[in-house]
Coordinates of C-alpha atoms and ligand atoms in Angstrom, one line a residue:
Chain R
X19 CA -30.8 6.5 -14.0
X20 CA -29.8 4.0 -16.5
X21 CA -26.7 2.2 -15.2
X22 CA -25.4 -1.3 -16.7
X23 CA -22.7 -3.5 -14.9
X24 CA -20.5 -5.7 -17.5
X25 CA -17.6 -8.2 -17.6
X26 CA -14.5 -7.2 -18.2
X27 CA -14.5 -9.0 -21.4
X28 CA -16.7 -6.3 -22.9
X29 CA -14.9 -3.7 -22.3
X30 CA -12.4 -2.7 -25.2
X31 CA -8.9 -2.5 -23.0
X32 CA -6.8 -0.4 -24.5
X33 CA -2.9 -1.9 -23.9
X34 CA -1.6 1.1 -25.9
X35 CA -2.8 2.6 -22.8
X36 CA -1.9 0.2 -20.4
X37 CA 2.0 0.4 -21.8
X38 CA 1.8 4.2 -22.1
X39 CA 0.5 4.7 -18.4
X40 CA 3.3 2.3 -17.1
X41 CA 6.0 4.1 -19.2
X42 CA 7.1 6.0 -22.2
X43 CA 5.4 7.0 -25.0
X44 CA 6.2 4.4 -27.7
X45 CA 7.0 1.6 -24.6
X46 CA 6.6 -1.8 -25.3
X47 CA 7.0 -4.6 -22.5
X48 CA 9.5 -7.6 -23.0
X49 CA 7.5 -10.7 -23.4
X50 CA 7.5 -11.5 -19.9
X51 CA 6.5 -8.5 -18.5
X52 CA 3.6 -8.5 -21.3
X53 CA 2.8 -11.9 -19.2
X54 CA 2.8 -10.7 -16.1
X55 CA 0.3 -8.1 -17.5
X56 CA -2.0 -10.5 -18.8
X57 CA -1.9 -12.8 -15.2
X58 CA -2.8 -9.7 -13.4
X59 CA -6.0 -9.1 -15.5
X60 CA -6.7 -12.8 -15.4
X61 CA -7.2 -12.0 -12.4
X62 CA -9.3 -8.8 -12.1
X63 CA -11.2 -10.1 -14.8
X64 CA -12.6 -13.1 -12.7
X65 CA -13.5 -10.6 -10.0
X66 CA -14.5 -7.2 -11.1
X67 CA -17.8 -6.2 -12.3
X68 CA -17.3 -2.0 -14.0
X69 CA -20.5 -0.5 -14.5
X70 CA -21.7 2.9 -15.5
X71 CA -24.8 4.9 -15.6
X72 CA -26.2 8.2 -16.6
X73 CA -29.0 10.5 -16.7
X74 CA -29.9 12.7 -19.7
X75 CA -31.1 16.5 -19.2
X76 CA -32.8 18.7 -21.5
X77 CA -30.5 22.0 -22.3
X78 CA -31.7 24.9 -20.5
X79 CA -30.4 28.0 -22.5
X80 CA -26.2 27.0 -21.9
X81 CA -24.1 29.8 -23.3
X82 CA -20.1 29.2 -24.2
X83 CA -19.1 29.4 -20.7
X84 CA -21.7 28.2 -19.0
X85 CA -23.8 25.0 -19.1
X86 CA -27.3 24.9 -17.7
X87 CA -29.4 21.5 -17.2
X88 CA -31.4 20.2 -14.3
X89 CA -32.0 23.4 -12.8
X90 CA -28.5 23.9 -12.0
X91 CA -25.5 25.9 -13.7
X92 CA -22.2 24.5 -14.3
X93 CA -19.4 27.0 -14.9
X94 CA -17.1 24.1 -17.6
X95 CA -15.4 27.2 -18.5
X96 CA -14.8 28.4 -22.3
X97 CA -12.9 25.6 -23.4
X98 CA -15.5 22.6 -22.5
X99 CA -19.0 24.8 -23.2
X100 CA -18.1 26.2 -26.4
X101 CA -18.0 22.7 -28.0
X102 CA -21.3 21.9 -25.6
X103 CA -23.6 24.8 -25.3
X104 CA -25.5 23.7 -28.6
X105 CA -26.5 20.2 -27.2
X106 CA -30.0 19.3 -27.7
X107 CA -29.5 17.2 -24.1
X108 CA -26.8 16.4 -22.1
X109 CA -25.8 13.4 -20.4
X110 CA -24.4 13.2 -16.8
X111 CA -22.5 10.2 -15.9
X112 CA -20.3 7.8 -13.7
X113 CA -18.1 5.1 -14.5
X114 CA -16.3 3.1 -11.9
X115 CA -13.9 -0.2 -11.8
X116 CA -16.6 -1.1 -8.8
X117 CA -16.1 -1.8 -5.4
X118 CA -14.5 -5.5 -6.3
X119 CA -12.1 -4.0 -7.8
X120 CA -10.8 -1.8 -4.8
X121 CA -11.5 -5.6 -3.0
X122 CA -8.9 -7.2 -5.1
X123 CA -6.5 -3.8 -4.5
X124 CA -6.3 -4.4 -1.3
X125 CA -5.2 -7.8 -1.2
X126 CA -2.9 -7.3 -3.3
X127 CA -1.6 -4.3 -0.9
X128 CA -1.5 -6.9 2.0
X129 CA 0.6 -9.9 -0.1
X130 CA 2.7 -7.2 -0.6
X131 CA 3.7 -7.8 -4.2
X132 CA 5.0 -4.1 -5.9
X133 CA 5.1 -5.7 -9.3
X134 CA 1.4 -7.2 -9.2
X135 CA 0.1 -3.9 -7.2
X136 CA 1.6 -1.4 -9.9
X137 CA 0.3 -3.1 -12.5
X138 CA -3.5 -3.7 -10.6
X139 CA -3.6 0.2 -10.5
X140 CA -2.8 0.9 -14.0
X141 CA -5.2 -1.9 -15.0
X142 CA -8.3 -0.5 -12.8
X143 CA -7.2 3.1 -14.2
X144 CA -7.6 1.8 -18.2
X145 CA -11.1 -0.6 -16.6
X146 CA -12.4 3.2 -15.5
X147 CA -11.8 4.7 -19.2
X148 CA -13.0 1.8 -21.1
X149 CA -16.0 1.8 -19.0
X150 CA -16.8 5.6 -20.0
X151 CA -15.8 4.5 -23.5
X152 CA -17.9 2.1 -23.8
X153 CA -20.8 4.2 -22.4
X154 CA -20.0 6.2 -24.9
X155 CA -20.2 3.7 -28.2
X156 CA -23.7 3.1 -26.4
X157 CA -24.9 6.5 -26.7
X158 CA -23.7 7.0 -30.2
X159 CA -25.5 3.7 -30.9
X160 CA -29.0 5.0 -29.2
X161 CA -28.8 8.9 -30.4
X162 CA -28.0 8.0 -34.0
X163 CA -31.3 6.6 -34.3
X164 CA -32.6 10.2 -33.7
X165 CA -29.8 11.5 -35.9
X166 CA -28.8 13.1 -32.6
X167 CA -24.5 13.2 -32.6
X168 CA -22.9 13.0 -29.5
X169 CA -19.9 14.7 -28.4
X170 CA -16.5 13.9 -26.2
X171 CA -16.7 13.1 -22.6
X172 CA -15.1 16.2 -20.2
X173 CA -14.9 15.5 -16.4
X174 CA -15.0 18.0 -13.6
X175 CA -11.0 18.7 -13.3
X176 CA -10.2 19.1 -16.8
X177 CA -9.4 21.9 -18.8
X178 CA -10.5 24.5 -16.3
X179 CA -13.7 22.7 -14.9
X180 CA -13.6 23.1 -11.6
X181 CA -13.4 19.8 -9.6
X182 CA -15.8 21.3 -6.9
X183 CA -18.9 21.2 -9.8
X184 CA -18.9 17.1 -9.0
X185 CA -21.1 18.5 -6.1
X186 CA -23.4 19.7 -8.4
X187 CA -23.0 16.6 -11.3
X188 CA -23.6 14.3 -8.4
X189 CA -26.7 16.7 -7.4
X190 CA -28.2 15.5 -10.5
X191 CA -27.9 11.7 -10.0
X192 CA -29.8 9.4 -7.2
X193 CA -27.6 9.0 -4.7
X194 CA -24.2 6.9 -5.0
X195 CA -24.6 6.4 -8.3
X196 CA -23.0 2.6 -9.4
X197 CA -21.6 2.8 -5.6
X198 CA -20.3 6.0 -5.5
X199 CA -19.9 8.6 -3.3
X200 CA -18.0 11.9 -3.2
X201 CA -15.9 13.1 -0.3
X202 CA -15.9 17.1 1.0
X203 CA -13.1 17.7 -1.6
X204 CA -15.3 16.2 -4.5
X205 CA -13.3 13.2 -5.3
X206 CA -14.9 9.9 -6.1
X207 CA -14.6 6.8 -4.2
X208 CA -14.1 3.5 -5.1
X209 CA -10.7 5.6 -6.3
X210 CA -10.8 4.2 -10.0
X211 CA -14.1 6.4 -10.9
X212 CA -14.8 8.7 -13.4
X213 CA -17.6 11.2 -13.8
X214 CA -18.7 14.0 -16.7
X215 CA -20.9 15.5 -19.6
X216 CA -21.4 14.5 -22.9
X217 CA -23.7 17.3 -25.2
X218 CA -26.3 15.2 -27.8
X219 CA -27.6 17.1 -30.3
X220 CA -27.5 17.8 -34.3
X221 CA -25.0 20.5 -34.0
X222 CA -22.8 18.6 -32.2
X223 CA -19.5 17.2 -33.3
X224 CA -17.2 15.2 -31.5
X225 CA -14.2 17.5 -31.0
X226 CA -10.4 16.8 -30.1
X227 CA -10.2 16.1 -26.5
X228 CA -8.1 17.5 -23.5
X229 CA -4.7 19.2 -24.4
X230 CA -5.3 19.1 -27.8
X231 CA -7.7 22.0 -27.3
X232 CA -6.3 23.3 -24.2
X233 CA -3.6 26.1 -23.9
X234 CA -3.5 27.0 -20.3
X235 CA -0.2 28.0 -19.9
X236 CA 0.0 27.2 -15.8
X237 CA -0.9 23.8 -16.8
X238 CA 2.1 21.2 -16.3
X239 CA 1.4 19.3 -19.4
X240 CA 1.7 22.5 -22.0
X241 CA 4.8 23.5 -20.0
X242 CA 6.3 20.0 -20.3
X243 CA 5.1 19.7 -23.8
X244 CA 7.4 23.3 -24.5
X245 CA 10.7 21.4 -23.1
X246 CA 9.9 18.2 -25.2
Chain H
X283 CA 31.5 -21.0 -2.3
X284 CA 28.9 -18.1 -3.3
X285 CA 29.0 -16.1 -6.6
X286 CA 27.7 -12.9 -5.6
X287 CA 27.6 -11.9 -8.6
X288 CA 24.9 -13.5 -9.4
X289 CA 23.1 -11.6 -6.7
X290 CA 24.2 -8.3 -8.8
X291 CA 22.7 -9.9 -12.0
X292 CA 19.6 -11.3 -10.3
X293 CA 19.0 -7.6 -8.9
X294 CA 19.5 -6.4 -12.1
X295 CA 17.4 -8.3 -13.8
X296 CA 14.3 -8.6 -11.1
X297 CA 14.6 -12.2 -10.6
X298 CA 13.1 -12.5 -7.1
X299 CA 13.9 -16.4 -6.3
X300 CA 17.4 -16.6 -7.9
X301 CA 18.0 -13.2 -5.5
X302 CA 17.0 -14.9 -2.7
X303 CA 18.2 -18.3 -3.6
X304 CA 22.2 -16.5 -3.8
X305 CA 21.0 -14.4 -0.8
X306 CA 20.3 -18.0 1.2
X307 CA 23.6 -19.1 0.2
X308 CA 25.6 -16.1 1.0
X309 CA 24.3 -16.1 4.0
X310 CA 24.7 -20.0 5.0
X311 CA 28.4 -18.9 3.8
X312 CA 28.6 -16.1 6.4
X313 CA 29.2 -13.7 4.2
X314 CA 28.6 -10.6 6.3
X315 CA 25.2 -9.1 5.7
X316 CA 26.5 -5.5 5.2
X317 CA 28.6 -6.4 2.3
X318 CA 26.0 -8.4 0.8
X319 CA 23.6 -5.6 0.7
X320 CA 26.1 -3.1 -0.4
X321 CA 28.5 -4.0 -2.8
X322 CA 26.0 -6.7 -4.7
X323 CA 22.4 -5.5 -4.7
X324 CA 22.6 -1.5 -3.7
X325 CA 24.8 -2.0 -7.0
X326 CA 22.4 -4.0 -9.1
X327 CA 19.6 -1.1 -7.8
X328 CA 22.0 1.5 -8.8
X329 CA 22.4 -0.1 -12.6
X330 CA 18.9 -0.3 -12.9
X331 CA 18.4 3.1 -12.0
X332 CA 21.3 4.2 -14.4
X333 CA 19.4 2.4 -17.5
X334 CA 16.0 4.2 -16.4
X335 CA 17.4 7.6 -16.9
X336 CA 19.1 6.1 -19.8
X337 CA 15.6 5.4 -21.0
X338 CA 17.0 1.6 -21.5
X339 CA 14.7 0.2 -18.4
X340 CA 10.9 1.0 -17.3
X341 CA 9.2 1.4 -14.6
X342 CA 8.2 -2.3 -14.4
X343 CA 11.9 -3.1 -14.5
X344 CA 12.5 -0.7 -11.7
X345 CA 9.7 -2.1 -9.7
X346 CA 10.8 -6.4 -10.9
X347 CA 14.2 -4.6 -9.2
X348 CA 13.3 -3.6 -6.4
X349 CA 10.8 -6.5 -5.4
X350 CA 13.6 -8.9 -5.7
X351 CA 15.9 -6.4 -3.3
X352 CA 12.8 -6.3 -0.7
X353 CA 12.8 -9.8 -0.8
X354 CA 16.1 -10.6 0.0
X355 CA 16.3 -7.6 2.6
X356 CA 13.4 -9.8 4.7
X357 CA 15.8 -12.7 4.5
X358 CA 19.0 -10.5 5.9
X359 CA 16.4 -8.8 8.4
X360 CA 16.6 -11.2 11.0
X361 CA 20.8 -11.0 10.9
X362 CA 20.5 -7.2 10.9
X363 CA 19.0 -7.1 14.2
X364 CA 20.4 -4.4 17.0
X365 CA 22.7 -3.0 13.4
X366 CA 22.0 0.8 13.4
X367 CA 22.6 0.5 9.6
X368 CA 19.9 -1.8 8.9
X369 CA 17.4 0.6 7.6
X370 CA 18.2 3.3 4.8
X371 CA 15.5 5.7 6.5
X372 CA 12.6 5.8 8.3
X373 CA 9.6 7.2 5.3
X374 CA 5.9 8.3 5.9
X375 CA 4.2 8.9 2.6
X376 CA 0.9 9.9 1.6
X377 CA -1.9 11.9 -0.9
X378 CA -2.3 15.1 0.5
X379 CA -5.7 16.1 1.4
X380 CA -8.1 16.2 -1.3
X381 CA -6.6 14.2 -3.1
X382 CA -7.4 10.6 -4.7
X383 CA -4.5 9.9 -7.2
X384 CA -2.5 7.8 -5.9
X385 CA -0.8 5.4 -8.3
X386 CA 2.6 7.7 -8.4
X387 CA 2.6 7.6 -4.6
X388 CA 2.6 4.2 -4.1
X389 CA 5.2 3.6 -7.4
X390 CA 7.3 6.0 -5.1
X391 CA 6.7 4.3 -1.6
X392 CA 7.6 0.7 -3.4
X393 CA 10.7 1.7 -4.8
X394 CA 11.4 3.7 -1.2
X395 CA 10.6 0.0 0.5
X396 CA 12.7 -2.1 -2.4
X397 CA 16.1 0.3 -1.4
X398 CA 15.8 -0.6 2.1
X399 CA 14.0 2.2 3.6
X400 CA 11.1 1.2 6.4
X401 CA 8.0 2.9 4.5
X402 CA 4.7 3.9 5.9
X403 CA 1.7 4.8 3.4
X404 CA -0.7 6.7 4.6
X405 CA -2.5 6.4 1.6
X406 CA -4.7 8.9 0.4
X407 CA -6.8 12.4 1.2
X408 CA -4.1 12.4 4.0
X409 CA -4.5 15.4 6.3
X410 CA -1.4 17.6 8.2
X411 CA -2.3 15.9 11.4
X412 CA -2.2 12.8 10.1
X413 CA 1.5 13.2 8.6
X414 CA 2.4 15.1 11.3
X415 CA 1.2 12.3 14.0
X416 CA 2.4 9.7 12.1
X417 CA 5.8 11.3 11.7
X418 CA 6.1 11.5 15.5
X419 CA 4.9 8.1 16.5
X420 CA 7.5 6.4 13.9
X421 CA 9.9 8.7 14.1
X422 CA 10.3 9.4 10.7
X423 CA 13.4 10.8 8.8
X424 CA 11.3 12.1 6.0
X425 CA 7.7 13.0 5.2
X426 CA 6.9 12.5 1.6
X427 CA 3.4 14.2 -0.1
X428 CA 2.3 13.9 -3.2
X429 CA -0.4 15.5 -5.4
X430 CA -1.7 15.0 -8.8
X431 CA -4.4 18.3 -8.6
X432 CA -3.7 21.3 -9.3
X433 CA -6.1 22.5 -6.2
X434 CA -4.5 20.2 -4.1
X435 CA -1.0 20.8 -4.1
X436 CA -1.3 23.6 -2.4
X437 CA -2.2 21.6 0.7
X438 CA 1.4 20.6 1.2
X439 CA 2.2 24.0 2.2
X440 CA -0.1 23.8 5.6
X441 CA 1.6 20.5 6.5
X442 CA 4.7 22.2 6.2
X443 CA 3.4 24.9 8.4
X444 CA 2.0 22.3 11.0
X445 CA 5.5 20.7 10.5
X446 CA 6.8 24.2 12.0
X447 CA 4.4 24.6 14.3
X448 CA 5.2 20.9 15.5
X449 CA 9.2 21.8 16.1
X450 CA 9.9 19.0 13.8
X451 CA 10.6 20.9 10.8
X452 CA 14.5 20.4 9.9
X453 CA 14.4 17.1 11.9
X454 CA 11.9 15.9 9.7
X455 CA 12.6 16.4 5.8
X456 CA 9.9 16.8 3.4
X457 CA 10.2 15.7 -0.3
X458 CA 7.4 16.4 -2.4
X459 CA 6.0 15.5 -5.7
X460 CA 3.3 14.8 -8.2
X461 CA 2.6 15.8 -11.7
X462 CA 1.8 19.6 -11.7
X463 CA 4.6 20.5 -9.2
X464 CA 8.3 21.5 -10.2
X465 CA 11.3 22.0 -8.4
X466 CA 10.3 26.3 -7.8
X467 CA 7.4 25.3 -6.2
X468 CA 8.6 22.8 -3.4
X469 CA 11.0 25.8 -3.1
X470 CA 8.7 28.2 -2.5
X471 CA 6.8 25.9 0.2
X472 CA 10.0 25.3 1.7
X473 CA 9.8 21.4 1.0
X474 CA 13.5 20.2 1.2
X475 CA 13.9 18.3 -2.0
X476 CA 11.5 17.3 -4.9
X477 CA 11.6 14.9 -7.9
X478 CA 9.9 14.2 -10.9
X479 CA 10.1 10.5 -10.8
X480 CA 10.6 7.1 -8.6
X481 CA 14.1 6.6 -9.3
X482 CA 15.3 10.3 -8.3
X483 CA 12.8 10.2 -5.3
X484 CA 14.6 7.1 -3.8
X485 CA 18.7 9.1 -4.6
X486 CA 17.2 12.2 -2.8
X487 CA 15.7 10.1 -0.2
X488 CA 19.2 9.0 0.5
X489 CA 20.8 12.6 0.4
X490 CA 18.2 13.6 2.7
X491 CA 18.6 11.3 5.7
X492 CA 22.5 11.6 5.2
X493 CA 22.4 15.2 5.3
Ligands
B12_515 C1 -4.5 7.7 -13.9 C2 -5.4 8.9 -13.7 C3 -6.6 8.7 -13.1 C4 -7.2 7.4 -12.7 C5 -7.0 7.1 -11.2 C6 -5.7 7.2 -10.6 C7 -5.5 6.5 -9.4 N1 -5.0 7.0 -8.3 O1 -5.8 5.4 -9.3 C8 -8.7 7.6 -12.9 C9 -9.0 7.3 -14.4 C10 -9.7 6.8 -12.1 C11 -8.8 9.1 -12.7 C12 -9.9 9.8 -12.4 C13 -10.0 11.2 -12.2 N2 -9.1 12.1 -12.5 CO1 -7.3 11.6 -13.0 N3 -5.7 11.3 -13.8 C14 -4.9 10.2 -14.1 C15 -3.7 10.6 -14.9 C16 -4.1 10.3 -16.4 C17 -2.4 9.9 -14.6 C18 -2.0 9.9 -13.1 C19 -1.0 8.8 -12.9 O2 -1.3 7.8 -12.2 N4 0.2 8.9 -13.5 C20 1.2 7.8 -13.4 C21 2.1 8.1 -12.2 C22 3.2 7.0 -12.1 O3 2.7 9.3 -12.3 P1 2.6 10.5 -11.2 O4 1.4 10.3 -10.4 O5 2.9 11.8 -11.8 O6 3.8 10.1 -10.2 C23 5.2 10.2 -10.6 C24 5.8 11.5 -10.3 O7 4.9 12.6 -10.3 C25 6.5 11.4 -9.0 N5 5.8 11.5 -7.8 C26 4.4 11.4 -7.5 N6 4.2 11.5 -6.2 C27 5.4 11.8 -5.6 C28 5.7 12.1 -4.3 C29 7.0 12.3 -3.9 C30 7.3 12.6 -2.5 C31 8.0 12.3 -4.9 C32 9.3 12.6 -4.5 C33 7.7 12.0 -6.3 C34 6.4 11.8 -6.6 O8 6.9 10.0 -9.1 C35 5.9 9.2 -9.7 C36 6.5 8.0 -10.3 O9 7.4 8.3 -11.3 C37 -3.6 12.1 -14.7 C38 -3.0 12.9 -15.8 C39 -1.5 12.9 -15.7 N7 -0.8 12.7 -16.8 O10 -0.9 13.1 -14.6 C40 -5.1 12.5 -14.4 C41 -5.4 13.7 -13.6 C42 -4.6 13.8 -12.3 N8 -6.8 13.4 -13.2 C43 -7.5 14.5 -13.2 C44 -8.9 14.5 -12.8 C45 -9.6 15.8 -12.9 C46 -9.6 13.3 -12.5 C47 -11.1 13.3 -12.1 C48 -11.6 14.3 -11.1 C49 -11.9 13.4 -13.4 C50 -13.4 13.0 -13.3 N9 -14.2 14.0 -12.9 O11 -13.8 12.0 -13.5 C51 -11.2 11.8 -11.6 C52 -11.2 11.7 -10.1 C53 -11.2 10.3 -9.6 C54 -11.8 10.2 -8.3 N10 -11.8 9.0 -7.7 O12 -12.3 11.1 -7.7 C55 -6.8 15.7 -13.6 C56 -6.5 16.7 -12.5 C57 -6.6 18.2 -13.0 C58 -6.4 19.2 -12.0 N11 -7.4 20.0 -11.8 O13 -5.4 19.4 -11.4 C59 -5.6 15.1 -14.3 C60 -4.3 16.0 -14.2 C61 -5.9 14.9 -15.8 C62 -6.0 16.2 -16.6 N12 -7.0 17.0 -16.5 O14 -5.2 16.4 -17.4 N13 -7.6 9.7 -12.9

């Protein structure tokens, strides 16, 4: 597996995000709060080490609803393998805020500080993403030179992927990839992990991701979406 | 002689040390501890609460809030001693099984904590013994679960039954809540009350115990 472990400095943190995850839509902190922010990734920044890694798998015949690679099928469901299926390969990865970060978590949780804890999580939330983004600029970089495109990330969990297939994901990576292991009900630990896909291929295109392309009506967000 | 006022404004406003500099002073002035709690900063939680639904504060504010109230409740602690009234409610709160997501829970618990109620996290992936043990050995007014997955909040539904099973149920209220849940669903677990945010969590909270 190819894994790199970075500062946080090279990750692109996304404070649109960071506001939007602590807030509103469209919410902006007052100057001070913006501060506060800023201290609190001072500090992560000084301990946390993200990495990622992945490992790329030749398609084996996937179909629109299913994806097949490693010797092993993965039932993404008609909304993930239809933009997929054509891949060339595909990439399996991780992505984790790292085991430091969880470190500096818990001390926070102990000094007991609400203010500096909220923020920590929604900080080690955006550190997961950017690490996947990241991962993902790198892959465009690399494929491009075989005029390979490379499509969207899609995780286990989303858009009717059943979160029980990280079994199988993990199957096809050494074991505790960057640190990380699964529990029975397939969730990650350290916490702020991601996993997923991404297709490479000349017939792929990077798509709209998530609800954009999702209509599930039992899902929360389209029903809260309908009341907006 | 103390302006409490300022206590209101400080609450208001998040400012932790000028809370508990007015608290200091309120106190050294013998103000009783009741009132001080009360009429000044229950009131300065209660406007901040107002302007979040009002979409004029945030959930930093709410949590700048209720950090300043937690710290000035520790300072009043020690005069509160042997008062019945001392603690809003006794909370356990945790991720249900399964589940990881857990930012939501702990927004919720510190809010819970900030308004004076004793608060213990479980944390996450949380099993029914676990609540139900740790309901028993604190005795708890209220067991709170949350759930951000959509095959996980389903799990709430055996710790209500284990809740049953336990005798407990109706001495112990259960308030749920989490993302893809609404207000039919903790109906049709039998949860007693659920909310879609921190700020309604810590009102029904309240209604709850003085039910
Ligand atoms: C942030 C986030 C993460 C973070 C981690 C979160 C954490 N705990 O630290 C990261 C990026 C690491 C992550 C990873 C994953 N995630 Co995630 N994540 C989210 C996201 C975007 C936001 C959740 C959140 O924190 N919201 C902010 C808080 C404040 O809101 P809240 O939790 O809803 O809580 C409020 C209310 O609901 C209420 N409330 C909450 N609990 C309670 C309890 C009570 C008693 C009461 C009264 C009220 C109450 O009050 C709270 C405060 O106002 C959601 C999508 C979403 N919009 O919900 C997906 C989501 C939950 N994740 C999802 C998935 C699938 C995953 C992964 C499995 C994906 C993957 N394979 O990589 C991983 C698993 C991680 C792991 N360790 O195993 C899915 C779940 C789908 C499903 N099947 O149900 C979601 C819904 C995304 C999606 N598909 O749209 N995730």
């Amino acid at each position: 597996m190819y894994t790199r472990s970075v500062s946080l400095d090279v990750l692109d943190i996304d404070w649109k995000n960071i506001w939007l995850n602590s807030g509103f839509e469209g919410y902006v902190p007052d100057s001070q709060m913006q501060r506060l922010f800023h201290e609190v990734v001072d500090e992560v920044a000084e301990k946390v080490r993200p990495s990622y890694g992945y490992v790329l798998y030749p398609n084996e015949g996937s179909d629109r609803t299913t994806l097949r690679l490693g010797g092993k099928i993965f039932h993404a469901g008609g909304i993930i393998s239809r933009y997929l299926f054509e891949a060339e390969e595909f990439v399996i990865f991780v992505a984790t805020a790292g085991p430091e970060f969880e470190a500096l978590q818990h001390r926070l949780q102990c000094e007991g500080d609400i203010v500096k804890q909220f923020m920590a999580d929604i900080i080690g939330s955006e550190i997961a993403e950017a690490s996947g983004r990241l991962l993902s600029r790198e892959l465009e970089r690399e494929q491009s030179v075989r005029t390979y495109r490379v499509s969207n990330r899609y995780s286990p969990g989303y858009c009717g992927w059943p979160v029980s297939e990280q079994q199988t994901l993990f199957s096809l990576l050494p074991p505790a990839p960057c640190g990380i292991t699964l529990t029975d009900s397939s969730l990650m630990l350290p916490i702020k992990s991601i996993s997923g896909i991404v297709a490479v291929g000349s017939k792929i295109e990077k798509k709209p991701y998530g609800c954009a392309i999702c209509g599930r009506k039992d899902c929360y967000k389209n029903r809260l979406r309908k009341t907006e | 002689m103390t302006n409490l006022n300022e206590l209101y404004e400080a609450i208001l406003g998040g400012k932790l040390e000028q809370a508990q500099a007015v608290t200091q002073q309120a106190i050294a002035d013998g103000i009783e501890p009741q009132s001080i709690i009360n009429d000044y900063m229950v009131k300065g939680m209660e406007e901040i609460g107002a302007r979040f639904e009002a979409g004029k504060a945030f959930v930093p504010n709410l949590l700048m809030s209720a950090r300043a109230m937690k710290g000035c409740l520790e300072l009043l602690k020690p005069l509160l001693k042997g008062d019945n009234s001392k603690s809003a409610g006794r909370v356990v709160i945790g991720t249900v099984k399964g589940d990881l997501h857990d930012i939501g829970k702990n927004l919720v618990a510190s809010m819970l904590e900030g308004c004076g109620f004793e608060v213990i996290n479980l944390g996450v992936d949380v099993s029914s013994e676990k609540f139900i043990d740790a309901a028993k050995t604190n005795q708890a007014d209220i067991i709170c679960m949350s759930a951000l997955l959509t095959t996980t909040m389903n799990y709430m539904k055996e710790v209500i039954a284990a809740l049953e099973a336990s005798g407990l149920k109706g001495k112990v209220k259960v308030m749920v809540g989490g993302a893809p849940l609404n207000n039919d669903f903790a109906v049709a677990i039998g949860a007693d009350g659920y909310s879609s945010n921190a700020n309604d969590a810590v009102a029904l909270a309240r209604r709850l115990v003085n039910a």
